[in-house]
PDB file of N, CA and C in Angstrom:
ATOM      1  N   MET A 658       4.194   4.427   7.933  1.00 42.00           N
ATOM      2  CA  MET A 658       4.816   5.723   8.039  1.00 42.00           C
ATOM      3  C   MET A 658       4.524   6.261   9.422  1.00 42.00           C
ATOM      4  N   SER A 659       5.516   6.776  10.079  1.00 46.00           N
ATOM      5  CA  SER A 659       5.276   7.410  11.362  1.00 46.00           C
ATOM      6  C   SER A 659       5.864   8.799  11.315  1.00 46.00           C
ATOM      7  N   ALA A 660       5.051   9.755  11.703  1.00 44.00           N
ATOM      8  CA  ALA A 660       5.503  11.127  11.752  1.00 44.00           C
ATOM      9  C   ALA A 660       5.113  11.696  13.105  1.00 44.00           C
ATOM     10  N   PRO A 661       6.064  11.815  14.015  1.00 53.00           N
ATOM     11  CA  PRO A 661       5.730  12.311  15.342  1.00 53.00           C
ATOM     12  C   PRO A 661       5.281  13.763  15.288  1.00 53.00           C
ATOM     13  N   VAL A 662       4.362  14.103  16.147  1.00 62.00           N
ATOM     14  CA  VAL A 662       3.889  15.472  16.252  1.00 62.00           C
ATOM     15  C   VAL A 662       4.697  16.131  17.348  1.00 62.00           C
ATOM     16  N   GLY A 663       5.175  17.349  17.082  1.00 66.00           N
ATOM     17  CA  GLY A 663       5.944  18.075  18.093  1.00 66.00           C
ATOM     18  C   GLY A 663       5.157  18.252  19.366  1.00 66.00           C
ATOM     19  N   SER A 664       5.847  18.388  20.491  1.00 80.00           N
ATOM     20  CA  SER A 664       5.170  18.406  21.788  1.00 80.00           C
ATOM     21  C   SER A 664       4.184  19.557  21.936  1.00 80.00           C
ATOM     22  N   GLU A 665       4.538  20.746  21.501  1.00 83.00           N
ATOM     23  CA  GLU A 665       3.606  21.875  21.596  1.00 83.00           C
ATOM     24  C   GLU A 665       2.406  21.649  20.682  1.00 83.00           C
ATOM     25  N   GLU A 666       2.667  21.186  19.495  1.00 82.00           N
ATOM     26  CA  GLU A 666       1.581  20.920  18.561  1.00 82.00           C
ATOM     27  C   GLU A 666       0.709  19.773  19.067  1.00 82.00           C
ATOM     28  N   ALA A 667       1.329  18.772  19.664  1.00 85.00           N
ATOM     29  CA  ALA A 667       0.570  17.649  20.225  1.00 85.00           C
ATOM     30  C   ALA A 667      -0.349  18.136  21.342  1.00 85.00           C
ATOM     31  N   LYS A 668       0.118  19.068  22.152  1.00 89.00           N
ATOM     32  CA  LYS A 668      -0.721  19.623  23.223  1.00 89.00           C
ATOM     33  C   LYS A 668      -1.931  20.349  22.642  1.00 89.00           C
ATOM     34  N   ARG A 669      -1.701  21.142  21.592  1.00 88.00           N
ATOM     35  CA  ARG A 669      -2.813  21.869  20.964  1.00 88.00           C
ATOM     36  C   ARG A 669      -3.826  20.895  20.367  1.00 88.00           C
ATOM     37  N   ILE A 670      -3.328  19.861  19.711  1.00 88.00           N
ATOM     38  CA  ILE A 670      -4.219  18.870  19.106  1.00 88.00           C
ATOM     39  C   ILE A 670      -4.993  18.122  20.186  1.00 88.00           C
ATOM     40  N   ALA A 671      -4.310  17.727  21.251  1.00 91.00           N
ATOM     41  CA  ALA A 671      -4.971  17.023  22.354  1.00 91.00           C
ATOM     42  C   ALA A 671      -6.051  17.901  22.991  1.00 91.00           C
ATOM     43  N   ASN A 672      -5.766  19.181  23.169  1.00 91.00           N
ATOM     44  CA  ASN A 672      -6.773  20.099  23.723  1.00 91.00           C
ATOM     45  C   ASN A 672      -7.979  20.206  22.805  1.00 91.00           C
ATOM     46  N   ARG A 673      -7.727  20.292  21.528  1.00 89.00           N
ATOM     47  CA  ARG A 673      -8.818  20.364  20.552  1.00 89.00           C
ATOM     48  C   ARG A 673      -9.686  19.107  20.627  1.00 89.00           C
ATOM     49  N   LEU A 674      -9.036  17.960  20.742  1.00 93.00           N
ATOM     50  CA  LEU A 674      -9.777  16.698  20.820  1.00 93.00           C
ATOM     51  C   LEU A 674     -10.534  16.567  22.142  1.00 93.00           C
ATOM     52  N   ARG A 675      -9.964  17.096  23.226  1.00 94.00           N
ATOM     53  CA  ARG A 675     -10.681  17.075  24.507  1.00 94.00           C
ATOM     54  C   ARG A 675     -11.944  17.934  24.427  1.00 94.00           C
ATOM     55  N   ARG A 676     -11.829  19.101  23.768  1.00 92.00           N
ATOM     56  CA  ARG A 676     -13.013  19.941  23.588  1.00 92.00           C
ATOM     57  C   ARG A 676     -14.064  19.205  22.772  1.00 92.00           C
ATOM     58  N   ALA A 677     -13.615  18.534  21.707  1.00 93.00           N
ATOM     59  CA  ALA A 677     -14.547  17.771  20.879  1.00 93.00           C
ATOM     60  C   ALA A 677     -15.194  16.655  21.690  1.00 93.00           C
ATOM     61  N   GLN A 678     -14.424  16.026  22.548  1.00 95.00           N
ATOM     62  CA  GLN A 678     -14.953  14.958  23.403  1.00 95.00           C
ATOM     63  C   GLN A 678     -16.045  15.514  24.325  1.00 95.00           C
ATOM     64  N   GLY A 679     -15.798  16.674  24.896  1.00 94.00           N
ATOM     65  CA  GLY A 679     -16.795  17.319  25.749  1.00 94.00           C
ATOM     66  C   GLY A 679     -18.038  17.701  24.973  1.00 94.00           C
ATOM     67  N   GLN A 680     -17.829  18.234  23.765  1.00 93.00           N
ATOM     68  CA  GLN A 680     -18.969  18.586  22.920  1.00 93.00           C
ATOM     69  C   GLN A 680     -19.784  17.345  22.560  1.00 93.00           C
ATOM     70  N   LEU A 681     -19.103  16.252  22.263  1.00 95.00           N
ATOM     71  CA  LEU A 681     -19.798  15.026  21.906  1.00 95.00           C
ATOM     72  C   LEU A 681     -20.610  14.492  23.094  1.00 95.00           C
ATOM     73  N   ALA A 682     -20.050  14.583  24.289  1.00 96.00           N
ATOM     74  CA  ALA A 682     -20.794  14.167  25.485  1.00 96.00           C
ATOM     75  C   ALA A 682     -22.051  15.021  25.646  1.00 96.00           C
ATOM     76  N   ALA A 683     -21.919  16.317  25.366  1.00 95.00           N
ATOM     77  CA  ALA A 683     -23.078  17.210  25.447  1.00 95.00           C
ATOM     78  C   ALA A 683     -24.130  16.836  24.403  1.00 95.00           C
ATOM     79  N   VAL A 684     -23.687  16.463  23.208  1.00 95.00           N
ATOM     80  CA  VAL A 684     -24.622  16.047  22.160  1.00 95.00           C
ATOM     81  C   VAL A 684     -25.369  14.791  22.591  1.00 95.00           C
ATOM     82  N   LEU A 685     -24.655  13.851  23.160  1.00 96.00           N
ATOM     83  CA  LEU A 685     -25.285  12.615  23.634  1.00 96.00           C
ATOM     84  C   LEU A 685     -26.353  12.928  24.687  1.00 96.00           C
ATOM     85  N   THR A 686     -26.022  13.811  25.608  1.00 97.00           N
ATOM     86  CA  THR A 686     -26.988  14.216  26.629  1.00 97.00           C
ATOM     87  C   THR A 686     -28.201  14.874  25.985  1.00 97.00           C
ATOM     88  N   MET A 687     -27.958  15.728  25.010  1.00 96.00           N
ATOM     89  CA  MET A 687     -29.064  16.401  24.314  1.00 96.00           C
ATOM     90  C   MET A 687     -29.992  15.394  23.647  1.00 96.00           C
ATOM     91  N   VAL A 688     -29.408  14.392  23.013  1.00 96.00           N
ATOM     92  CA  VAL A 688     -30.213  13.357  22.345  1.00 96.00           C
ATOM     93  C   VAL A 688     -31.029  12.592  23.380  1.00 96.00           C
ATOM     94  N   GLU A 689     -30.385  12.211  24.473  1.00 97.00           N
ATOM     95  CA  GLU A 689     -31.075  11.454  25.523  1.00 97.00           C
ATOM     96  C   GLU A 689     -32.208  12.262  26.156  1.00 97.00           C
ATOM     97  N   GLU A 690     -32.028  13.579  26.201  1.00 96.00           N
ATOM     98  CA  GLU A 690     -33.055  14.449  26.779  1.00 96.00           C
ATOM     99  C   GLU A 690     -34.150  14.808  25.775  1.00 96.00           C
ATOM    100  N   GLY A 691     -33.953  14.420  24.520  1.00 96.00           N
ATOM    101  CA  GLY A 691     -34.949  14.727  23.499  1.00 96.00           C
ATOM    102  C   GLY A 691     -34.967  16.188  23.088  1.00 96.00           C
ATOM    103  N   ARG A 692     -33.807  16.829  23.117  1.00 96.00           N
ATOM    104  CA  ARG A 692     -33.720  18.249  22.753  1.00 96.00           C
ATOM    105  C   ARG A 692     -34.034  18.453  21.283  1.00 96.00           C
ATOM    106  N   ASP A 693     -34.307  19.689  20.933  1.00 95.00           N
ATOM    107  CA  ASP A 693     -34.653  20.072  19.571  1.00 95.00           C
ATOM    108  C   ASP A 693     -33.566  19.628  18.593  1.00 95.00           C
ATOM    109  N   CYS A 694     -33.988  19.039  17.483  1.00 94.00           N
ATOM    110  CA  CYS A 694     -33.019  18.487  16.520  1.00 94.00           C
ATOM    111  C   CYS A 694     -32.088  19.556  15.956  1.00 94.00           C
ATOM    112  N   ARG A 695     -32.566  20.783  15.824  1.00 95.00           N
ATOM    113  CA  ARG A 695     -31.698  21.854  15.294  1.00 95.00           C
ATOM    114  C   ARG A 695     -30.539  22.127  16.253  1.00 95.00           C
ATOM    115  N   GLU A 696     -30.826  22.118  17.550  1.00 94.00           N
ATOM    116  CA  GLU A 696     -29.759  22.314  18.545  1.00 94.00           C
ATOM    117  C   GLU A 696     -28.755  21.164  18.502  1.00 94.00           C
ATOM    118  N   VAL A 697     -29.267  19.938  18.385  1.00 95.00           N
ATOM    119  CA  VAL A 697     -28.401  18.764  18.348  1.00 95.00           C
ATOM    120  C   VAL A 697     -27.505  18.812  17.112  1.00 95.00           C
ATOM    121  N   ILE A 698     -28.086  19.112  15.965  1.00 95.00           N
ATOM    122  CA  ILE A 698     -27.308  19.165  14.717  1.00 95.00           C
ATOM    123  C   ILE A 698     -26.252  20.258  14.785  1.00 95.00           C
ATOM    124  N   THR A 699     -26.586  21.392  15.363  1.00 94.00           N
ATOM    125  CA  THR A 699     -25.612  22.481  15.497  1.00 94.00           C
ATOM    126  C   THR A 699     -24.414  22.027  16.318  1.00 94.00           C
ATOM    127  N   GLN A 700     -24.670  21.377  17.442  1.00 94.00           N
ATOM    128  CA  GLN A 700     -23.581  20.900  18.292  1.00 94.00           C
ATOM    129  C   GLN A 700     -22.807  19.766  17.634  1.00 94.00           C
ATOM    130  N   LEU A 701     -23.512  18.885  16.954  1.00 94.00           N
ATOM    131  CA  LEU A 701     -22.847  17.780  16.260  1.00 94.00           C
ATOM    132  C   LEU A 701     -21.938  18.303  15.153  1.00 94.00           C
ATOM    133  N   SER A 702     -22.376  19.345  14.489  1.00 93.00           N
ATOM    134  CA  SER A 702     -21.547  19.969  13.460  1.00 93.00           C
ATOM    135  C   SER A 702     -20.272  20.554  14.073  1.00 93.00           C
ATOM    136  N   ALA A 703     -20.385  21.140  15.248  1.00 92.00           N
ATOM    137  CA  ALA A 703     -19.200  21.693  15.926  1.00 92.00           C
ATOM    138  C   ALA A 703     -18.222  20.586  16.287  1.00 92.00           C
ATOM    139  N   VAL A 704     -18.742  19.440  16.747  1.00 94.00           N
ATOM    140  CA  VAL A 704     -17.883  18.301  17.079  1.00 94.00           C
ATOM    141  C   VAL A 704     -17.150  17.822  15.838  1.00 94.00           C
ATOM    142  N   SER A 705     -17.895  17.655  14.766  1.00 92.00           N
ATOM    143  CA  SER A 705     -17.304  17.176  13.517  1.00 92.00           C
ATOM    144  C   SER A 705     -16.206  18.119  13.030  1.00 92.00           C
ATOM    145  N   SER A 706     -16.462  19.394  13.108  1.00 89.00           N
ATOM    146  CA  SER A 706     -15.487  20.395  12.671  1.00 89.00           C
ATOM    147  C   SER A 706     -14.221  20.344  13.536  1.00 89.00           C
ATOM    148  N   ALA A 707     -14.393  20.198  14.845  1.00 90.00           N
ATOM    149  CA  ALA A 707     -13.236  20.133  15.749  1.00 90.00           C
ATOM    150  C   ALA A 707     -12.379  18.906  15.458  1.00 90.00           C
ATOM    151  N   ILE A 708     -13.019  17.780  15.204  1.00 91.00           N
ATOM    152  CA  ILE A 708     -12.276  16.556  14.888  1.00 91.00           C
ATOM    153  C   ILE A 708     -11.558  16.697  13.551  1.00 91.00           C
ATOM    154  N   ASP A 709     -12.239  17.273  12.572  1.00 88.00           N
ATOM    155  CA  ASP A 709     -11.595  17.498  11.268  1.00 88.00           C
ATOM    156  C   ASP A 709     -10.368  18.392  11.407  1.00 88.00           C
ATOM    157  N   ARG A 710     -10.495  19.471  12.167  1.00 86.00           N
ATOM    158  CA  ARG A 710      -9.349  20.379  12.346  1.00 86.00           C
ATOM    159  C   ARG A 710      -8.182  19.670  13.020  1.00 86.00           C
ATOM    160  N   ALA A 711      -8.474  18.825  13.975  1.00 88.00           N
ATOM    161  CA  ALA A 711      -7.402  18.063  14.631  1.00 88.00           C
ATOM    162  C   ALA A 711      -6.732  17.124  13.626  1.00 88.00           C
ATOM    163  N   GLY A 712      -7.524  16.455  12.810  1.00 86.00           N
ATOM    164  CA  GLY A 712      -6.966  15.565  11.788  1.00 86.00           C
ATOM    165  C   GLY A 712      -6.101  16.312  10.797  1.00 86.00           C
ATOM    166  N   PHE A 713      -6.578  17.483  10.354  1.00 84.00           N
ATOM    167  CA  PHE A 713      -5.789  18.286   9.419  1.00 84.00           C
ATOM    168  C   PHE A 713      -4.477  18.733  10.060  1.00 84.00           C
ATOM    169  N   ALA A 714      -4.517  19.082  11.336  1.00 84.00           N
ATOM    170  CA  ALA A 714      -3.291  19.507  12.027  1.00 84.00           C
ATOM    171  C   ALA A 714      -2.287  18.362  12.098  1.00 84.00           C
ATOM    172  N   ILE A 715      -2.763  17.160  12.352  1.00 83.00           N
ATOM    173  CA  ILE A 715      -1.875  15.993  12.406  1.00 83.00           C
ATOM    174  C   ILE A 715      -1.261  15.731  11.036  1.00 83.00           C
ATOM    175  N   ILE A 716      -2.072  15.787  10.000  1.00 80.00           N
ATOM    176  CA  ILE A 716      -1.560  15.543   8.649  1.00 80.00           C
ATOM    177  C   ILE A 716      -0.595  16.641   8.226  1.00 80.00           C
ATOM    178  N   ALA A 717      -0.912  17.887   8.557  1.00 80.00           N
ATOM    179  CA  ALA A 717      -0.002  18.987   8.203  1.00 80.00           C
ATOM    180  C   ALA A 717       1.351  18.790   8.877  1.00 80.00           C
ATOM    181  N   SER A 718       1.338  18.345  10.121  1.00 80.00           N
ATOM    182  CA  SER A 718       2.591  18.082  10.829  1.00 80.00           C
ATOM    183  C   SER A 718       3.367  16.968  10.137  1.00 80.00           C
ATOM    184  N   ALA A 719       2.658  15.918   9.747  1.00 76.00           N
ATOM    185  CA  ALA A 719       3.320  14.806   9.055  1.00 76.00           C
ATOM    186  C   ALA A 719       3.914  15.262   7.729  1.00 76.00           C
ATOM    187  N   MET A 720       3.206  16.128   7.028  1.00 73.00           N
ATOM    188  CA  MET A 720       3.723  16.634   5.750  1.00 73.00           C
ATOM    189  C   MET A 720       4.985  17.461   5.961  1.00 73.00           C
ATOM    190  N   ARG A 721       4.972  18.306   6.987  1.00 74.00           N
ATOM    191  CA  ARG A 721       6.169  19.106   7.271  1.00 74.00           C
ATOM    192  C   ARG A 721       7.349  18.201   7.597  1.00 74.00           C
ATOM    193  N   ASP A 722       7.092  17.173   8.406  1.00 73.00           N
ATOM    194  CA  ASP A 722       8.169  16.242   8.767  1.00 73.00           C
ATOM    195  C   ASP A 722       8.693  15.510   7.538  1.00 73.00           C
ATOM    196  N   CYS A 723       7.800  15.074   6.663  1.00 67.00           N
ATOM    197  CA  CYS A 723       8.227  14.376   5.451  1.00 67.00           C
ATOM    198  C   CYS A 723       9.052  15.284   4.552  1.00 67.00           C
ATOM    199  N   LEU A 724       8.639  16.528   4.434  1.00 68.00           N
ATOM    200  CA  LEU A 724       9.392  17.456   3.592  1.00 68.00           C
ATOM    201  C   LEU A 724      10.784  17.692   4.170  1.00 68.00           C
ATOM    202  N   ARG A 725      10.875  17.790   5.500  1.00 69.00           N
ATOM    203  CA  ARG A 725      12.194  17.949   6.132  1.00 69.00           C
ATOM    204  C   ARG A 725      13.051  16.722   5.883  1.00 69.00           C
ATOM    205  N   GLU A 726      12.452  15.528   6.017  1.00 65.00           N
ATOM    206  CA  GLU A 726      13.190  14.290   5.774  1.00 65.00           C
ATOM    207  C   GLU A 726      13.635  14.217   4.314  1.00 65.00           C
ATOM    208  N   ASP A 727      12.768  14.690   3.427  1.00 59.00           N
ATOM    209  CA  ASP A 727      13.094  14.635   2.005  1.00 59.00           C
ATOM    210  C   ASP A 727      14.290  15.508   1.651  1.00 59.00           C
ATOM    211  N   GLU A 728      14.514  16.558   2.432  1.00 60.00           N
ATOM    212  CA  GLU A 728      15.674  17.400   2.182  1.00 60.00           C
ATOM    213  C   GLU A 728      16.959  16.621   2.457  1.00 60.00           C
ATOM    214  N   VAL A 729      16.877  15.662   3.387  1.00 57.00           N
ATOM    215  CA  VAL A 729      18.043  14.866   3.755  1.00 57.00           C
ATOM    216  C   VAL A 729      18.131  13.608   2.894  1.00 57.00           C
ATOM    217  N   GLU A 730      17.017  12.930   2.753  1.00 60.00           N
ATOM    218  CA  GLU A 730      16.984  11.675   1.999  1.00 60.00           C
ATOM    219  C   GLU A 730      16.688  11.981   0.531  1.00 60.00           C
ATOM    220  N   GLY A 731      17.379  11.303  -0.361  1.00 61.00           N
ATOM    221  CA  GLY A 731      17.234  11.604  -1.767  1.00 61.00           C
ATOM    222  C   GLY A 731      16.455  10.590  -2.578  1.00 61.00           C
ATOM    223  N   ASP A 732      15.876   9.557  -1.977  1.00 71.00           N
ATOM    224  CA  ASP A 732      15.175   8.505  -2.708  1.00 71.00           C
ATOM    225  C   ASP A 732      13.844   9.032  -3.239  1.00 71.00           C
ATOM    226  N   GLU A 733      13.803   9.316  -4.506  1.00 74.00           N
ATOM    227  CA  GLU A 733      12.621   9.900  -5.154  1.00 74.00           C
ATOM    228  C   GLU A 733      11.404   8.978  -5.075  1.00 74.00           C
ATOM    229  N   ALA A 734      11.587   7.680  -5.248  1.00 76.00           N
ATOM    230  CA  ALA A 734      10.469   6.732  -5.224  1.00 76.00           C
ATOM    231  C   ALA A 734       9.838   6.679  -3.830  1.00 76.00           C
ATOM    232  N   GLU A 735      10.655   6.616  -2.815  1.00 76.00           N
ATOM    233  CA  GLU A 735      10.123   6.570  -1.446  1.00 76.00           C
ATOM    234  C   GLU A 735       9.409   7.866  -1.105  1.00 76.00           C
ATOM    235  N   ARG A 736       9.961   8.987  -1.518  1.00 72.00           N
ATOM    236  CA  ARG A 736       9.334  10.292  -1.286  1.00 72.00           C
ATOM    237  C   ARG A 736       7.951  10.324  -1.926  1.00 72.00           C
ATOM    238  N   ALA A 737       7.837   9.812  -3.143  1.00 76.00           N
ATOM    239  CA  ALA A 737       6.546   9.788  -3.839  1.00 76.00           C
ATOM    240  C   ALA A 737       5.531   8.921  -3.099  1.00 76.00           C
ATOM    241  N   VAL A 738       5.965   7.789  -2.558  1.00 78.00           N
ATOM    242  CA  VAL A 738       5.074   6.905  -1.797  1.00 78.00           C
ATOM    243  C   VAL A 738       4.592   7.602  -0.532  1.00 78.00           C
ATOM    244  N   ARG A 739       5.518   8.252   0.193  1.00 76.00           N
ATOM    245  CA  ARG A 739       5.133   8.949   1.430  1.00 76.00           C
ATOM    246  C   ARG A 739       4.145  10.064   1.143  1.00 76.00           C
ATOM    247  N   MET A 740       4.398  10.828   0.098  1.00 75.00           N
ATOM    248  CA  MET A 740       3.490  11.923  -0.231  1.00 75.00           C
ATOM    249  C   MET A 740       2.133  11.392  -0.676  1.00 75.00           C
ATOM    250  N   ALA A 741       2.097  10.287  -1.398  1.00 79.00           N
ATOM    251  CA  ALA A 741       0.825   9.682  -1.804  1.00 79.00           C
ATOM    252  C   ALA A 741       0.053   9.211  -0.576  1.00 79.00           C
ATOM    253  N   ASP A 742       0.736   8.636   0.409  1.00 79.00           N
ATOM    254  CA  ASP A 742       0.085   8.216   1.654  1.00 79.00           C
ATOM    255  C   ASP A 742      -0.527   9.414   2.374  1.00 79.00           C
ATOM    256  N   LEU A 743       0.240  10.493   2.463  1.00 75.00           N
ATOM    257  CA  LEU A 743      -0.263  11.695   3.123  1.00 75.00           C
ATOM    258  C   LEU A 743      -1.451  12.281   2.381  1.00 75.00           C
ATOM    259  N   GLU A 744      -1.383  12.260   1.058  1.00 76.00           N
ATOM    260  CA  GLU A 744      -2.494  12.765   0.261  1.00 76.00           C
ATOM    261  C   GLU A 744      -3.755  11.945   0.520  1.00 76.00           C
ATOM    262  N   ARG A 745      -3.627  10.630   0.587  1.00 80.00           N
ATOM    263  CA  ARG A 745      -4.794   9.783   0.879  1.00 80.00           C
ATOM    264  C   ARG A 745      -5.375  10.094   2.253  1.00 80.00           C
ATOM    265  N   MET A 746      -4.509  10.278   3.256  1.00 76.00           N
ATOM    266  CA  MET A 746      -5.001  10.625   4.591  1.00 76.00           C
ATOM    267  C   MET A 746      -5.719  11.957   4.571  1.00 76.00           C
ATOM    268  N   PHE A 747      -5.134  12.924   3.906  1.00 72.00           N
ATOM    269  CA  PHE A 747      -5.738  14.251   3.814  1.00 72.00           C
ATOM    270  C   PHE A 747      -7.117  14.159   3.150  1.00 72.00           C
ATOM    271  N   LEU A 748      -7.196  13.463   2.050  1.00 74.00           N
ATOM    272  CA  LEU A 748      -8.462  13.351   1.329  1.00 74.00           C
ATOM    273  C   LEU A 748      -9.507  12.575   2.109  1.00 74.00           C
ATOM    274  N   SER A 749      -9.058  11.659   2.973  1.00 76.00           N
ATOM    275  CA  SER A 749     -10.041  10.906   3.774  1.00 76.00           C
ATOM    276  C   SER A 749     -10.783  11.824   4.739  1.00 76.00           C
ATOM    277  N   LEU A 750     -10.206  12.961   5.069  1.00 70.00           N
ATOM    278  CA  LEU A 750     -10.877  13.917   5.950  1.00 70.00           C
ATOM    279  C   LEU A 750     -11.762  14.883   5.185  1.00 70.00           C
ATOM    280  N   ALA A 751     -11.552  14.999   3.899  1.00 64.00           N
ATOM    281  CA  ALA A 751     -12.304  15.967   3.100  1.00 64.00           C
ATOM    282  C   ALA A 751     -13.733  15.537   2.877  1.00 64.00           C
TER     283      ALA A 751
END
């Protein structure tokens, strides 16, 4: 299944992932410097949350695209398969 992300939405997702990448680099530096574990965990939690939000945004976009396609295409079995795939992706982030 391929569901393209709109260009504006793709930019927002890419920015979110770049921030997460920067946060992850900071976490790595903190670990290498032997910083306090509470500080490291706090930053690691922020990275994880940013990545999760990006994943949810991608899946939400795919769901919107599938629903739009479903308005045009009438194959009930294929629609059920696509929605089941999206549900599995969504749950993998939960």
